[in-house]
Tab-separated table of C-alpha atoms in Angstrom:
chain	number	residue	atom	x	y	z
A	1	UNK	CA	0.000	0.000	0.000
A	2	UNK	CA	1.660	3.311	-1.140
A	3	UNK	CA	2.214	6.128	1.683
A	4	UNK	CA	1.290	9.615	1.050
A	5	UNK	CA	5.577	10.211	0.605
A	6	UNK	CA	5.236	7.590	-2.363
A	7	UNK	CA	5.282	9.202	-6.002
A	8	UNK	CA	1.968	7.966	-7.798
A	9	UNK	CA	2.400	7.358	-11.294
A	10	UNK	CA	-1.215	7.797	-13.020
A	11	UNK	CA	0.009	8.550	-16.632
A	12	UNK	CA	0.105	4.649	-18.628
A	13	UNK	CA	-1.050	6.229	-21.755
A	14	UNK	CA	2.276	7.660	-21.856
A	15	UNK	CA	3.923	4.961	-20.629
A	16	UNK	CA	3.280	2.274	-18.291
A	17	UNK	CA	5.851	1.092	-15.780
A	18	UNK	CA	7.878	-2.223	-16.523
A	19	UNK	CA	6.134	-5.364	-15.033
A	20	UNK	CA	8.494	-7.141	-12.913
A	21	UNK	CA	7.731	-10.815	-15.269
A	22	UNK	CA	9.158	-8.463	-18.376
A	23	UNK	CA	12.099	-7.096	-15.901
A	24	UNK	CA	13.158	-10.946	-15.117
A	25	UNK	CA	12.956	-12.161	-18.526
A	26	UNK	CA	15.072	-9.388	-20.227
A	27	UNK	CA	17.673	-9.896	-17.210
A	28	UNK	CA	17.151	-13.215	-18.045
A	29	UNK	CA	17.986	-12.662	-22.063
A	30	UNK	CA	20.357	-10.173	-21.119
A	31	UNK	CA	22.755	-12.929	-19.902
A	32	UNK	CA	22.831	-15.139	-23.041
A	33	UNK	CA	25.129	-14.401	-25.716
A	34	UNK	CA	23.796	-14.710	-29.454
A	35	UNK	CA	22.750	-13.585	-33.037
A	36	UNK	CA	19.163	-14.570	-33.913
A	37	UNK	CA	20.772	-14.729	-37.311
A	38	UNK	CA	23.622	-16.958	-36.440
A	39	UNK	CA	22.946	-21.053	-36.862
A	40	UNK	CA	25.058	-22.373	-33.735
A	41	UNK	CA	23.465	-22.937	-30.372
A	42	UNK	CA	23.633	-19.728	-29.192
A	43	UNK	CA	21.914	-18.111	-32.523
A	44	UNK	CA	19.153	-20.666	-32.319
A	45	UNK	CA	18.496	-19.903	-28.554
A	46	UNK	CA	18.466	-16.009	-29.450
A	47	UNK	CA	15.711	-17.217	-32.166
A	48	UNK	CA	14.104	-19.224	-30.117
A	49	UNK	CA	13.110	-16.575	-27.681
A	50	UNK	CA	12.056	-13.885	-30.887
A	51	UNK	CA	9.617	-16.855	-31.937
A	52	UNK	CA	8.530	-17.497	-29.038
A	53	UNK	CA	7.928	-13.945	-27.950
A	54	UNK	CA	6.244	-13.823	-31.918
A	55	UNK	CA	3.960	-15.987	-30.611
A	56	UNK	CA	2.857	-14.261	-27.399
A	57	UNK	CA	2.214	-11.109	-29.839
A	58	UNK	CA	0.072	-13.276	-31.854
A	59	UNK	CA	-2.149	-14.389	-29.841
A	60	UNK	CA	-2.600	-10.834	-28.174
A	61	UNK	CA	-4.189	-9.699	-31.755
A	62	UNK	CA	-5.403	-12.838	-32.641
A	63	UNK	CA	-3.296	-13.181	-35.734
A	64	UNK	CA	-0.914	-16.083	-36.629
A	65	UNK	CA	2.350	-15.371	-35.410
A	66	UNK	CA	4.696	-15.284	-39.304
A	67	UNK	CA	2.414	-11.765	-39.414
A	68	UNK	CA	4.322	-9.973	-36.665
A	69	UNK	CA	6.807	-8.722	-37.649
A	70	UNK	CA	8.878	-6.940	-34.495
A	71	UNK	CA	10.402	-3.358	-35.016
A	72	UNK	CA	11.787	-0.685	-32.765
A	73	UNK	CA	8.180	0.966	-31.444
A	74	UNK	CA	5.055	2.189	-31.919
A	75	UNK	CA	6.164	5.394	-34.269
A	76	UNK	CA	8.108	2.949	-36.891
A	77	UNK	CA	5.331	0.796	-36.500
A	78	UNK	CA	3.079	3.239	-37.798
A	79	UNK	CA	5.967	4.509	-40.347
A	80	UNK	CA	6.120	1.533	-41.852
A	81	UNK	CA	2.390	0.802	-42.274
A	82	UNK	CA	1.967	4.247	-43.838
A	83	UNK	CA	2.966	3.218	-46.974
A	84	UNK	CA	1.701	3.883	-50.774
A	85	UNK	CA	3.489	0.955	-51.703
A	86	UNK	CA	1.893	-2.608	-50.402
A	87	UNK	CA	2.655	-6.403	-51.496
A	88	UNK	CA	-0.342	-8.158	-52.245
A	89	UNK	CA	-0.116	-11.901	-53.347
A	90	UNK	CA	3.561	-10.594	-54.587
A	91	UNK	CA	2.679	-8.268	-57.028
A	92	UNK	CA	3.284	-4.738	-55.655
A	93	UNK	CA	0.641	-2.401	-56.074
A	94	UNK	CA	-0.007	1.610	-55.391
A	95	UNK	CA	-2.100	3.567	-52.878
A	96	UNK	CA	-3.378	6.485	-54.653
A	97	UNK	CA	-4.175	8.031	-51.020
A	98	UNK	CA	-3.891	8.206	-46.765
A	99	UNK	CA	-7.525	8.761	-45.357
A	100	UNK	CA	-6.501	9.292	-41.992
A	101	UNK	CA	-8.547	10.772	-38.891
A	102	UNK	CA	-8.159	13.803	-37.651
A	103	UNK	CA	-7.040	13.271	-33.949
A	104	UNK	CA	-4.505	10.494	-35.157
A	105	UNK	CA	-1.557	10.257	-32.726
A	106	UNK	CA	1.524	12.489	-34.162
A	107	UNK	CA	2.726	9.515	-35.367
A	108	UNK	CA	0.129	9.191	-38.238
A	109	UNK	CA	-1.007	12.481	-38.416
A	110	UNK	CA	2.475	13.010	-40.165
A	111	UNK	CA	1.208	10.781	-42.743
A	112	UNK	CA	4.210	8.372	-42.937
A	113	UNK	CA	5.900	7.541	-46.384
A	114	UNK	CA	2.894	9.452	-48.162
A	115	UNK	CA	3.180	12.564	-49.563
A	116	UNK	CA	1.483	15.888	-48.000
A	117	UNK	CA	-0.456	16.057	-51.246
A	118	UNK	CA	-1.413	12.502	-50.835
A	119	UNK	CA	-3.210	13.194	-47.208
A	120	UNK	CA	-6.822	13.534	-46.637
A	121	UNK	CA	-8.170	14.285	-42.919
A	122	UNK	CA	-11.226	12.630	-42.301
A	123	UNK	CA	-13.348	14.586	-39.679
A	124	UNK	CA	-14.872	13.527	-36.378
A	125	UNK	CA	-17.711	13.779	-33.945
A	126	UNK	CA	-17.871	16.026	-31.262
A	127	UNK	CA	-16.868	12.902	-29.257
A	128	UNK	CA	-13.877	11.947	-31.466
A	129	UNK	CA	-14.965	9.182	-33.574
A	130	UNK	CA	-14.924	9.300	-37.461
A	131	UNK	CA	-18.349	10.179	-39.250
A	132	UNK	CA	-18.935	7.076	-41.088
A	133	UNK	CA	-21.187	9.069	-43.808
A	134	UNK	CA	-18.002	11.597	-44.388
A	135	UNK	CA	-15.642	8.547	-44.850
A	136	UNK	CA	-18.244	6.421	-47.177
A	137	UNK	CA	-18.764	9.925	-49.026
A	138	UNK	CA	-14.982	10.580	-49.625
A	139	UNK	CA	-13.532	7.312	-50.404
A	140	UNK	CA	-16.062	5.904	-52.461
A	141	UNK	CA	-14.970	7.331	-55.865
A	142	UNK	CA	-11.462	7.564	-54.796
A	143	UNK	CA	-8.904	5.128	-56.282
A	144	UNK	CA	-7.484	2.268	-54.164
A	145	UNK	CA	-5.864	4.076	-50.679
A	146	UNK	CA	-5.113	3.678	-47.181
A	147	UNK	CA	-7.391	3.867	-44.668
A	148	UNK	CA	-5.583	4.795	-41.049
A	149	UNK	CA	-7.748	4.750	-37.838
A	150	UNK	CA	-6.904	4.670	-34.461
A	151	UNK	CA	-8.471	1.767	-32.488
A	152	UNK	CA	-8.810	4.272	-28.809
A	153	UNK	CA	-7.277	7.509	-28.563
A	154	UNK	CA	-4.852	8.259	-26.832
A	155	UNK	CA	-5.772	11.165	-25.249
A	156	UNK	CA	-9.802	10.896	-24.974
A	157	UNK	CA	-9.407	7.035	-24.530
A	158	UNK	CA	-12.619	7.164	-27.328
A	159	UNK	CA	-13.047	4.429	-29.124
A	160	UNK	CA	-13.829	4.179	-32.864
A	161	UNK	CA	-16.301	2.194	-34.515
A	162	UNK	CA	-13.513	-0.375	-36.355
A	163	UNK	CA	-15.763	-2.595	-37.395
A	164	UNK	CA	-17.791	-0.140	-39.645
A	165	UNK	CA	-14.824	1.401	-41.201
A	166	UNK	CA	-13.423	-1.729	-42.226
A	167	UNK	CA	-16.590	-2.736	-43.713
A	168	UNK	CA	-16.357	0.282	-45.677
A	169	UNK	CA	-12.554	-0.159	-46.348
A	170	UNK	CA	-13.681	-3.435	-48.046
A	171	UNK	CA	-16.600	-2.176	-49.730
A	172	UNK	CA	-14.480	-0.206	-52.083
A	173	UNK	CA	-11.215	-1.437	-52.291
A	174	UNK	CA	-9.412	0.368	-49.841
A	175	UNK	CA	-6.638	-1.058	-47.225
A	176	UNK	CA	-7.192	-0.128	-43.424
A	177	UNK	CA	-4.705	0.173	-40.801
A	178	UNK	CA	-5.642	0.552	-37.222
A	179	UNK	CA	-2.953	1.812	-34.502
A	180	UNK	CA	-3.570	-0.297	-32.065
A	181	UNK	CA	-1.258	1.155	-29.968
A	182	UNK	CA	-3.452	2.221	-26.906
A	183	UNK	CA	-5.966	-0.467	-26.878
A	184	UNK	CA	-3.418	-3.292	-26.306
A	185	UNK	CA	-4.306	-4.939	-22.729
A	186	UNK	CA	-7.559	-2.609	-22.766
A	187	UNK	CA	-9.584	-4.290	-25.060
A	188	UNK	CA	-10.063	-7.035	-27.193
A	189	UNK	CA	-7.995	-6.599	-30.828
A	190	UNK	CA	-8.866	-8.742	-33.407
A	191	UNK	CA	-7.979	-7.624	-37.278
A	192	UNK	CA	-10.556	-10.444	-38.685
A	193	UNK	CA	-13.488	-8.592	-37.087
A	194	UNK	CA	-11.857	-5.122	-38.241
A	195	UNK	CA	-10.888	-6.370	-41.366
A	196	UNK	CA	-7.882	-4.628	-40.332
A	197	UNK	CA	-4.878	-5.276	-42.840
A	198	UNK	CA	-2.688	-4.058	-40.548
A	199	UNK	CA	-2.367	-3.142	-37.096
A	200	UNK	CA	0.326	-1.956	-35.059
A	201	UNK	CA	1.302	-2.297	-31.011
A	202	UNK	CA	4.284	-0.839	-28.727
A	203	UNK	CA	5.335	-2.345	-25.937
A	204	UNK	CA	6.009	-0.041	-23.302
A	205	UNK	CA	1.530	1.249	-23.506
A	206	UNK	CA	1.313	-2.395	-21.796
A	207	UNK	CA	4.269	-2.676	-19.133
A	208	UNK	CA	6.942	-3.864	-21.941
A	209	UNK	CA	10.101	-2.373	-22.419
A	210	UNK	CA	10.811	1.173	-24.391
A	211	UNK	CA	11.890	0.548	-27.976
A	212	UNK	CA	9.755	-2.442	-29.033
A	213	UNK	CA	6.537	-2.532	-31.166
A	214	UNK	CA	5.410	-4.730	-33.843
A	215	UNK	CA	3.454	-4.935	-37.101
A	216	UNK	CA	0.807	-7.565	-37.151
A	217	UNK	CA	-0.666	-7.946	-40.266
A	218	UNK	CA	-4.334	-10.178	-40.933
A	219	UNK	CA	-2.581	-11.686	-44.102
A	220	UNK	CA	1.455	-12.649	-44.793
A	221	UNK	CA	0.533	-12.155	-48.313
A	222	UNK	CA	-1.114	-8.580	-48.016
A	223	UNK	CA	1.563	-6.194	-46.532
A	224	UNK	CA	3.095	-3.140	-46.544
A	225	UNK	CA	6.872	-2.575	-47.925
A	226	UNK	CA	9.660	-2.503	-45.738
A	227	UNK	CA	11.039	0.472	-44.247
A	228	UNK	CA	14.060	-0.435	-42.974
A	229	UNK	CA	15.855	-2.856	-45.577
A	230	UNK	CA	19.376	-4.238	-45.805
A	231	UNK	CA	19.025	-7.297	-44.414
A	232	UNK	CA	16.641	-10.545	-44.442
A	233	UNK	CA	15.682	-10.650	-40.397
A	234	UNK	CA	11.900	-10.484	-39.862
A	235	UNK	CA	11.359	-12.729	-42.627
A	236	UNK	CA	12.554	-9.998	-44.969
A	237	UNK	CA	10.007	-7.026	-43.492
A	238	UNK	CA	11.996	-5.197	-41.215
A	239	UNK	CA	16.437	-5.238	-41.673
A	240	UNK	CA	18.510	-5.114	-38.559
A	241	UNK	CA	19.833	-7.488	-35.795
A	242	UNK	CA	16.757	-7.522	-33.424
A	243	UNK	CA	16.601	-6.209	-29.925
A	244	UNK	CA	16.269	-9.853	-28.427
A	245	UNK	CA	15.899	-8.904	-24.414
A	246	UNK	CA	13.121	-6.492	-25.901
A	247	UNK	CA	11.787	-8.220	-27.843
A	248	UNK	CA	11.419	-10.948	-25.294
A	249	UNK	CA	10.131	-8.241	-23.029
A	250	UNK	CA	7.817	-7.572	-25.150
A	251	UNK	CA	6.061	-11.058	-25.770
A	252	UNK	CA	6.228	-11.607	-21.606
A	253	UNK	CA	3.881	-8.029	-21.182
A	254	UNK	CA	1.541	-9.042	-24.200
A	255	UNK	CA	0.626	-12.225	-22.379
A	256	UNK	CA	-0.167	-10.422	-19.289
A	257	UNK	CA	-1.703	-7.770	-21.652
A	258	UNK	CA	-4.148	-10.243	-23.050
A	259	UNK	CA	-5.090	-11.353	-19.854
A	260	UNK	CA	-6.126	-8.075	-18.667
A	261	UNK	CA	-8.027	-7.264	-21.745
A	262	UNK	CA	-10.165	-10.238	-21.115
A	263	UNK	CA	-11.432	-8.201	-17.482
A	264	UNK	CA	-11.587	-4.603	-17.148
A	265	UNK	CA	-13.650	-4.141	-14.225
A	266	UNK	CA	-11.603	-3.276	-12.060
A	267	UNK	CA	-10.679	-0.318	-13.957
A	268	UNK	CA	-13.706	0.907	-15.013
A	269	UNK	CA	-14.898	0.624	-11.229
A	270	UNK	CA	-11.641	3.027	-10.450
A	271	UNK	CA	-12.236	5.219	-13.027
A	272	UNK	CA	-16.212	6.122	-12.497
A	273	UNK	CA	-14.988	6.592	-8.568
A	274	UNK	CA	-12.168	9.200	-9.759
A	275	UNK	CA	-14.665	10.953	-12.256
A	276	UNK	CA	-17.420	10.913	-9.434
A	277	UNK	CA	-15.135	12.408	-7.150
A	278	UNK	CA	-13.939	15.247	-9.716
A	279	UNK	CA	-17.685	16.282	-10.300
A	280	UNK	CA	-18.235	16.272	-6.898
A	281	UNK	CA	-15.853	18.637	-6.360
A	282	UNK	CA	-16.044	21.158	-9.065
A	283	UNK	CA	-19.892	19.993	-10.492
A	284	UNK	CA	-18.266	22.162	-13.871
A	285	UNK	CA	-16.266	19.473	-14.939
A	286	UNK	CA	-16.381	18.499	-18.534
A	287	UNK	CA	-15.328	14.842	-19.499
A	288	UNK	CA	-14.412	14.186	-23.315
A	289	UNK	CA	-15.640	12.076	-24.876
A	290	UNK	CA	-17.927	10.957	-21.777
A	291	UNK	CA	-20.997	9.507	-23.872
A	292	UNK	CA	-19.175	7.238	-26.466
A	293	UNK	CA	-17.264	4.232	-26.182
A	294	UNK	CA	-13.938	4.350	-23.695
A	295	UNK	CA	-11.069	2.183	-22.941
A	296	UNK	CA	-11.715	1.247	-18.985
A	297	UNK	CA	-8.272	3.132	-17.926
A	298	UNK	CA	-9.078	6.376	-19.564
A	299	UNK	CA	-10.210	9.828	-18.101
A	300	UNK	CA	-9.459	12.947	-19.649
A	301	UNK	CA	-11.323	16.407	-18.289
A	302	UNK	CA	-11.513	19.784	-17.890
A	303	UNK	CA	-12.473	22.474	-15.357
A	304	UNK	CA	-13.174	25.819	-16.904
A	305	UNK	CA	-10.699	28.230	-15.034
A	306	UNK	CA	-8.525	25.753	-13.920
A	307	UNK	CA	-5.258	25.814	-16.372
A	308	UNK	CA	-3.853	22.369	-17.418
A	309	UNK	CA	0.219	23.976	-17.056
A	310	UNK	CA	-0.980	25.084	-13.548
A	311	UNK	CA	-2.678	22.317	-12.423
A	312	UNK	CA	0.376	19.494	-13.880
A	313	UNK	CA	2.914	21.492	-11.340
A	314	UNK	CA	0.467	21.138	-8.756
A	315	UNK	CA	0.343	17.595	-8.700
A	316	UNK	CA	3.588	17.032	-9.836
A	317	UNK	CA	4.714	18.678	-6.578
A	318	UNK	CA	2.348	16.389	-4.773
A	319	UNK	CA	4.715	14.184	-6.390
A	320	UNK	CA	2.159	13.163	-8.378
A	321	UNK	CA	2.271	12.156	-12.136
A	322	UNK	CA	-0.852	13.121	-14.318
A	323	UNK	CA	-0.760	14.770	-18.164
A	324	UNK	CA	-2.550	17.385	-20.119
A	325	UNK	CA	-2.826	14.563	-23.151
A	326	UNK	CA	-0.248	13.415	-25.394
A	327	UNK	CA	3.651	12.586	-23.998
A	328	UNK	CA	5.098	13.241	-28.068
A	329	UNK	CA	5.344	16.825	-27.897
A	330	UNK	CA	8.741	17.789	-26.630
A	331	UNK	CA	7.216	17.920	-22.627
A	332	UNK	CA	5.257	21.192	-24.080
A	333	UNK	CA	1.669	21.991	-22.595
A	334	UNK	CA	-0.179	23.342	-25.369
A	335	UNK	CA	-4.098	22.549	-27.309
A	336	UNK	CA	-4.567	19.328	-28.352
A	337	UNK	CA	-5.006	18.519	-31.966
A	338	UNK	CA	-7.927	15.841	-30.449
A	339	UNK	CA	-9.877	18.186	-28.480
A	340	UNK	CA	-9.748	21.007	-31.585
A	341	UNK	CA	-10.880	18.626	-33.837
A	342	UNK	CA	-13.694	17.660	-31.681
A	343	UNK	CA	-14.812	20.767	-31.656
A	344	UNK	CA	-13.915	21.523	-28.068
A	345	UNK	CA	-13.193	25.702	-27.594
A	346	UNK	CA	-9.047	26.982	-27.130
A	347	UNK	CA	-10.124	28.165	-23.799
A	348	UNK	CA	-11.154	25.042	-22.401
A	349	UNK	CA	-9.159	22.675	-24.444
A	350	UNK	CA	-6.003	24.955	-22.735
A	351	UNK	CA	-7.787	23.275	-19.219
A	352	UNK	CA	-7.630	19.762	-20.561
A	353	UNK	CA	-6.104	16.996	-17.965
A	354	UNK	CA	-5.499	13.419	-18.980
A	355	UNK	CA	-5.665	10.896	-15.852
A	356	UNK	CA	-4.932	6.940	-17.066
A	357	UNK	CA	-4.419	3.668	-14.768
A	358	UNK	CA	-2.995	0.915	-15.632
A	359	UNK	CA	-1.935	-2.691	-14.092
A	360	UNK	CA	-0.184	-1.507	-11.140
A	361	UNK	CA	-2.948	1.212	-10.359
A	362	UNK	CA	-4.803	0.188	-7.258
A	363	UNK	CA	-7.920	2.026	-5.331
A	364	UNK	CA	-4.871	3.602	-2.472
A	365	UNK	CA	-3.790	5.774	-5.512
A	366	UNK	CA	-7.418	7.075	-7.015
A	367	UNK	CA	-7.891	7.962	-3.290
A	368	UNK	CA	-4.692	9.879	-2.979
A	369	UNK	CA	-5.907	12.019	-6.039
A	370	UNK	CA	-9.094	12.435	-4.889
A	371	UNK	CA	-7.803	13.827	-1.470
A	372	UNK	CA	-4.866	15.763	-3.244
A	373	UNK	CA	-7.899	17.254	-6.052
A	374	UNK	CA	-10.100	19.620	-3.862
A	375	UNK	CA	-6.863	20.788	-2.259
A	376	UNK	CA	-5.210	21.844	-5.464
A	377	UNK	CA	-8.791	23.271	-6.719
A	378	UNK	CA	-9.121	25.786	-3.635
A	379	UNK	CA	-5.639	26.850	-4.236
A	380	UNK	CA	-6.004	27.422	-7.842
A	381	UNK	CA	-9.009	28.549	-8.654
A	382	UNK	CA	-11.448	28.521	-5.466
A	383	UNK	CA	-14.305	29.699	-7.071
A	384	UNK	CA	-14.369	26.554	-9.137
A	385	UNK	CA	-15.759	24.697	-6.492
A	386	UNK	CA	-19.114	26.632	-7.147
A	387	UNK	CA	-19.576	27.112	-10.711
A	388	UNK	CA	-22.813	25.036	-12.315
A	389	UNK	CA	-21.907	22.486	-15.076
């Protein structure tokens, strides 16, 4: 049980802390000497743990393990996937266009190996998911493209209708790719029901090491093009000697990932007690997103008045550790992309807090925030306390 003097760490859609099973397994791999790509005994024990940790990644997506293919995090995941150039059946063939949403993680709303010219933002709800009619509208005369979707923000924790835009993917001859990135450990992923062609996952959103993600793909013989190349590891997808302790890291957290996916409970329970206890407080709380679809771990809000800089310190001094929404922008405090997009105002998107729990959350830390919140909230902005919703 953590004492008040203990940092809290209430941020895992940055970043969640290692599990100790990961920490003993890369100690573990650590030790052992070997290229996966060497055929003596210590190359073929190196491979053995990247298939078996292949395996473990497999079964978190529920995809056969020759489609993951590991590389060095979420960000190349998505780099590669963002691709105008795809293998299908081995003949290559040409994506005239990226549909992507607009309150796609930095990491897509880049638009990957496409050109700027190439790009088309689809627009969202005033909760953050896609408007199906838009995206039917604008890709149904368009020539064959790419499709890029988020399966749960990360900032909002909304979740989009996957289902429905791969249907429409398929309809008309598009290929979809779904980030997976936050929902991994959250909820269930599953490409066939998607009709995903692609996902992709990083390892440290589910207690795995820094540096490791993957691209799972539903078919070996539908995939993107490689983006790193000079060499045939990954089964010719990805070049480079793998990151074996990581990537064995990696396959430990995704079982333990999948496991917790299967049962959310007991973060949904903690996270209706922590939004309860905000309203209570300041009854002018907004929640985004609060009517659609979330991922159990997921609450991100605003109190009008309150500023999202101000109120970071504050907790952070409380030794504390909260966020104002995405960790990929330098450390800066500034509006979010998501919250614009849904059509949230500057003023109160500049108030926007992001609190997330993850597998090492327990009810000892939501009640630490709750005790620290009204505290902070009469020194910031007392009034707060007695404005209406």
């Amino acid at each position: 049980m953590p004492r008040h003097s203990d940092p809290i760490y209430l941020d895992y859609n940055a970043g969640a802390p290692l599990r100790p099973a990961v920490r003993d397994v890369m100690i573990e791999v650590l030790g052992e000497a070997g290229n996966a790509s060497s055929v003596h005994g210590h190359g073929r024990n190196a491979r053995g743990r990247i298939e078996q940790a292949r395996e473990q990644v497999a079964r978190l997506c529920n995809a056969r393990s020759r489609a993951v293919t590991f590389v060095s995090g979420g960000t190349e995941a998505n780099m590669t996937a963002l691709t105008p150039v795809w293998q299908d059946q081995g003949a290559p063939v040409y994506l005239d266009k990226l549909f992507r949403s607009a309150v796609e993680h930095p990491s897509v709303a880049t638009g990957g190996r496409f050109a700027t010219a190439d790009q088309v933002v689809l627009p969202v709800d005033a909760a953050g998911r896609v408007r199906l009619d838009q995206l039917e509208e604008t890709v149904r005369d368009a020539g064959p493209g790419l499709i890029s979707v988020m399966a749960a923000n990360n900032e909002t924790g909304v979740v989009q209708p996957l289902a429905e835009i791969g249907a429409i993917a398929a309809s008309y001859g598009h290929f979809f790719h779904v980030d997976a990135v936050q929902a991994a450990g959250r909820m269930t992923i599953d490409p066939d029901a998607w009709q995903a062609d692609v996902i992709t996952l990083s390892a440290h959103k589910m207690g795995g090491p820094q540096g490791a993600g993957a691209v799972v793909a539903r078919s070996t013989a539908r995939v993107p093009s490689a983006l790193m190349v000079g060499g045939g590891q990954e089964n010719w997808r990805r070049g480079g000697t793998e990151n074996v302790a990581a990537i064995a890291g990696f396959g430990s957290a995704g079982v333990s990932a999948l496991e917790e996916a299967a049962d959310t409970r007991h973060l949904t329970g903690m996270k209706a007690r922590l939004e309860a206890g905000l309203r209570a407080v300041c009854p002018s709380a907004v929640f985004f997103g609060e009517d659609a679809d979330r991922l159990a771990n997921t609450c991100c809000f605003a109190v009008p008045g309150i500023a999202a800089e101000t109120a970071l310190i504050a907790f952070d001094l409380e030794r504390v550790s909260i966020s104002s929404g995405s960790a990929c922008s330098s450390g800066k405090v500034g509006v979010s992309h998501v919250l614009t997009a849904m059509g949230v105002e500057e003023e109160l998107a500049r108030c926007a807090l992001r609190v997330s729990l993850g597998w090492s959350t327990d009810e000892q830390d939501v009640d630490r925030f709750l005790e620290l919140w009204p505290r902070i909230v009469e020194r910031l902005d007392p009034e707060a306390r007695h404005r209406a919703a």
